Amino acid sequence: MHPANHTITVTTPLGQFQIMLDVERAPATAEYFTQLADKGLLDNTSIFRIVNSENNSYNPACPIHVIQGGLPEGGRVLLPNIVHESTRMTGITHKKWTVSAARLGVGETYGSFFIAMRDEPSLDYGGKRHPDGQGFAAFGEVLSGHSVLERILQRAEPQEYLRDIVRIIKVKVE
């Protein structure tokens, strides 16, 4: 059993960053990512997508600045689907450094997370980024390693999905 609001350390070749999980306000999503980390399912994955105003192809009318890592969409199902903890439910909005679960439909997570690299209200409940308006389930915030994430952001390419991924060596629950 992990303590409330525990942390996860993500190690990359460019350095480490640490995420504080908000177990109290987003219990299902925080537990989902804790299980992925505890089982080693995020080890040897990658940061595979960097979205910015210049390469934003998914929804050009609603540009975002995020770094996405973990498992890419379309991989094998690792854990059962979870309840969608919208920002309306949790009160955790997508401010700079917020960590959130990538999803397909509501509650359809796939082992991928993203970090808001600026305030992103379009990712909140009622936002315009996802067509269903349900937003994304924010579940934590970056505590340390901000400079590492800024260096990773600088590796953005002309397309969202990176050709030169950033390897995630280890994801450890602290």
CSV table of C-alpha atoms in Angstrom, one decimal:
chain,number,residue,atom,x,y,z
A,1,MET,CA,0.0,0.0,0.0
A,2,HIS,CA,1.3,3.4,-1.0
A,3,PRO,CA,0.9,6.5,1.1
A,4,ALA,CA,-1.7,9.1,0.0
A,5,ASN,CA,-0.5,11.5,-2.7
A,6,HIS,CA,2.6,9.5,-3.3
A,7,THR,CA,5.1,10.3,-6.1
A,8,ILE,CA,6.3,8.6,-9.2
A,9,THR,CA,9.8,9.2,-10.6
A,10,VAL,CA,10.2,8.9,-14.4
A,11,THR,CA,13.8,8.4,-15.5
A,12,THR,CA,14.9,9.3,-19.1
A,13,PRO,CA,18.3,9.7,-20.7
A,14,LEU,CA,17.8,13.4,-20.4
A,15,GLY,CA,17.2,13.2,-16.6
A,16,GLN,CA,14.4,12.5,-14.2
A,17,PHE,CA,11.1,14.2,-13.3
A,18,GLN,CA,8.9,13.5,-10.4
A,19,ILE,CA,5.0,13.5,-10.4
A,20,MET,CA,2.9,13.9,-7.3
A,21,LEU,CA,-0.3,11.8,-7.7
A,22,ASP,CA,-3.5,13.3,-6.3
A,23,VAL,CA,-4.9,10.1,-4.8
A,24,GLU,CA,-7.5,12.0,-2.8
A,25,ARG,CA,-9.2,13.9,-5.7
A,26,ALA,CA,-8.5,11.4,-8.6
A,27,PRO,CA,-8.3,8.0,-6.8
A,28,ALA,CA,-9.1,5.7,-9.8
A,29,THR,CA,-6.8,7.4,-12.3
A,30,ALA,CA,-3.9,7.7,-9.7
A,31,GLU,CA,-4.3,4.1,-8.8
A,32,TYR,CA,-4.4,3.1,-12.5
A,33,PHE,CA,-1.0,4.7,-13.1
A,34,THR,CA,0.4,3.4,-9.8
A,35,GLN,CA,-0.5,-0.1,-10.9
A,36,LEU,CA,1.2,0.4,-14.3
A,37,ALA,CA,4.4,1.7,-12.5
A,38,ASP,CA,4.3,-1.0,-9.8
A,39,LYS,CA,4.0,-3.8,-12.5
A,40,GLY,CA,6.9,-2.3,-14.5
A,41,LEU,CA,4.5,-1.7,-17.5
A,42,LEU,CA,5.8,1.8,-18.1
A,43,ASP,CA,9.5,0.8,-18.0
A,44,ASN,CA,11.2,0.8,-21.4
A,45,THR,CA,8.4,2.8,-23.0
A,46,SER,CA,8.9,6.3,-24.4
A,47,ILE,CA,7.9,9.9,-24.7
A,48,PHE,CA,6.6,9.5,-28.2
A,49,ARG,CA,4.5,12.6,-28.8
A,50,ILE,CA,5.1,16.4,-28.4
A,51,VAL,CA,2.3,18.6,-29.5
A,52,ASN,CA,2.7,22.4,-30.0
A,53,SER,CA,1.2,25.1,-32.1
A,54,GLU,CA,3.3,24.3,-35.1
A,55,ASN,CA,2.7,20.6,-35.4
A,56,ASN,CA,-0.8,20.3,-33.9
A,57,SER,CA,-2.6,18.1,-36.5
A,58,TYR,CA,-5.3,16.3,-34.5
A,59,ASN,CA,-7.4,19.4,-33.8
A,60,PRO,CA,-5.8,22.4,-35.5
A,61,ALA,CA,-8.6,24.7,-34.3
A,62,CYS,CA,-7.6,23.9,-30.7
A,63,PRO,CA,-3.8,23.9,-30.4
A,64,ILE,CA,-2.2,22.5,-27.2
A,65,HIS,CA,1.3,22.2,-25.8
A,66,VAL,CA,1.8,18.8,-24.2
A,67,ILE,CA,4.4,16.0,-23.9
A,68,GLN,CA,2.9,12.5,-24.1
A,69,GLY,CA,4.6,9.3,-22.9
A,70,GLY,CA,4.0,5.7,-21.8
A,71,LEU,CA,2.3,3.4,-24.2
A,72,PRO,CA,1.1,4.5,-27.6
A,73,GLU,CA,-2.6,4.2,-28.6
A,74,GLY,CA,-3.4,0.8,-30.1
A,75,GLY,CA,-1.3,-1.3,-27.9
A,76,ARG,CA,-2.5,-4.2,-25.8
A,77,VAL,CA,-4.9,-3.6,-23.0
A,78,LEU,CA,-2.9,-3.8,-19.7
A,79,LEU,CA,-5.5,-3.1,-17.1
A,80,PRO,CA,-9.3,-2.8,-17.1
A,81,ASN,CA,-10.9,0.4,-18.1
A,82,ILE,CA,-11.5,2.9,-15.2
A,83,VAL,CA,-14.1,5.5,-14.4
A,84,HIS,CA,-13.5,8.8,-16.2
A,85,GLU,CA,-12.6,11.3,-13.4
A,86,SER,CA,-13.3,14.5,-15.3
A,87,THR,CA,-12.0,17.9,-14.1
A,88,ARG,CA,-15.6,18.7,-13.2
A,89,MET,CA,-15.5,15.8,-10.7
A,90,THR,CA,-12.0,16.3,-9.3
A,91,GLY,CA,-11.4,20.0,-9.6
A,92,ILE,CA,-7.9,19.3,-10.9
A,93,THR,CA,-7.6,21.5,-14.0
A,94,HIS,CA,-5.0,21.5,-16.7
A,95,LYS,CA,-2.7,24.2,-15.5
A,96,LYS,CA,1.0,24.1,-16.6
A,97,TRP,CA,2.7,20.9,-15.2
A,98,THR,CA,-0.6,19.0,-14.7
A,99,VAL,CA,-0.3,15.3,-15.5
A,100,SER,CA,-3.3,13.7,-17.1
A,101,ALA,CA,-4.4,10.4,-18.6
A,102,ALA,CA,-4.6,10.0,-22.4
A,103,ARG,CA,-7.8,8.3,-23.5
A,104,LEU,CA,-9.9,7.2,-26.4
A,105,GLY,CA,-13.5,7.2,-25.2
A,106,VAL,CA,-14.7,8.1,-21.7
A,107,GLY,CA,-12.8,5.8,-19.3
A,108,GLU,CA,-10.8,4.1,-22.1
A,109,THR,CA,-7.3,4.7,-20.9
A,110,TYR,CA,-4.4,2.9,-22.5
A,111,GLY,CA,-1.3,3.3,-20.4
A,112,SER,CA,-0.4,6.8,-21.7
A,113,PHE,CA,0.0,10.1,-19.8
A,114,PHE,CA,0.6,13.6,-20.9
A,115,ILE,CA,1.9,16.7,-19.2
A,116,ALA,CA,0.5,20.2,-19.9
A,117,MET,CA,3.4,22.5,-20.8
A,118,ARG,CA,1.2,25.6,-20.4
A,119,ASP,CA,-2.3,26.2,-19.1
A,120,GLU,CA,-4.6,24.1,-21.2
A,121,PRO,CA,-8.3,24.8,-20.4
A,122,SER,CA,-9.4,23.2,-23.6
A,123,LEU,CA,-8.4,19.8,-22.0
A,124,ASP,CA,-10.8,20.3,-19.1
A,125,TYR,CA,-14.4,19.2,-18.9
A,126,GLY,CA,-16.4,21.3,-21.5
A,127,GLY,CA,-13.2,22.0,-23.4
A,128,LYS,CA,-13.0,21.8,-27.2
A,129,ARG,CA,-10.0,19.5,-27.6
A,130,HIS,CA,-11.9,16.2,-27.4
A,131,PRO,CA,-15.1,16.1,-29.5
A,132,ASP,CA,-17.2,14.6,-26.6
A,133,GLY,CA,-16.5,17.6,-24.3
A,134,GLN,CA,-15.7,15.4,-21.4
A,135,GLY,CA,-12.1,16.5,-21.2
A,136,PHE,CA,-9.3,14.4,-19.8
A,137,ALA,CA,-8.7,13.0,-16.3
A,138,ALA,CA,-6.0,15.0,-14.6
A,139,PHE,CA,-4.4,13.1,-11.7
A,140,GLY,CA,-1.2,14.8,-10.6
A,141,GLU,CA,1.4,17.5,-11.1
A,142,VAL,CA,5.1,17.6,-11.8
A,143,LEU,CA,7.0,18.3,-8.6
A,144,SER,CA,10.5,18.4,-9.9
A,145,GLY,CA,12.5,18.0,-13.1
A,146,HIS,CA,10.8,20.9,-14.9
A,147,SER,CA,14.1,21.7,-16.7
A,148,VAL,CA,14.2,18.1,-18.0
A,149,LEU,CA,10.7,18.5,-19.4
A,150,GLU,CA,11.6,21.8,-21.0
A,151,ARG,CA,14.5,20.1,-22.7
A,152,ILE,CA,12.2,17.3,-23.9
A,153,LEU,CA,9.7,19.9,-25.2
A,154,GLN,CA,12.5,21.4,-27.3
A,155,ARG,CA,12.8,18.1,-29.1
A,156,ALA,CA,9.5,18.7,-30.9
A,157,GLU,CA,9.5,17.7,-34.5
A,158,PRO,CA,7.4,18.9,-37.5
A,159,GLN,CA,4.9,16.2,-36.7
A,160,GLU,CA,3.3,15.4,-33.4
A,161,TYR,CA,4.5,11.8,-33.2
A,162,LEU,CA,8.3,11.7,-32.8
A,163,ARG,CA,10.6,9.9,-35.1
A,164,ASP,CA,13.3,10.4,-32.5
A,165,ILE,CA,11.5,9.3,-29.3
A,166,VAL,CA,12.8,9.9,-25.8
A,167,ARG,CA,13.2,6.6,-24.0
A,168,ILE,CA,11.6,6.1,-20.6
A,169,ILE,CA,14.0,3.9,-18.7
A,170,LYS,CA,12.1,3.4,-15.5
A,171,VAL,CA,8.9,4.6,-13.8
A,172,LYS,CA,9.1,4.0,-10.0
A,173,VAL,CA,6.6,4.6,-7.3
A,174,GLU,CA,8.1,6.4,-4.3
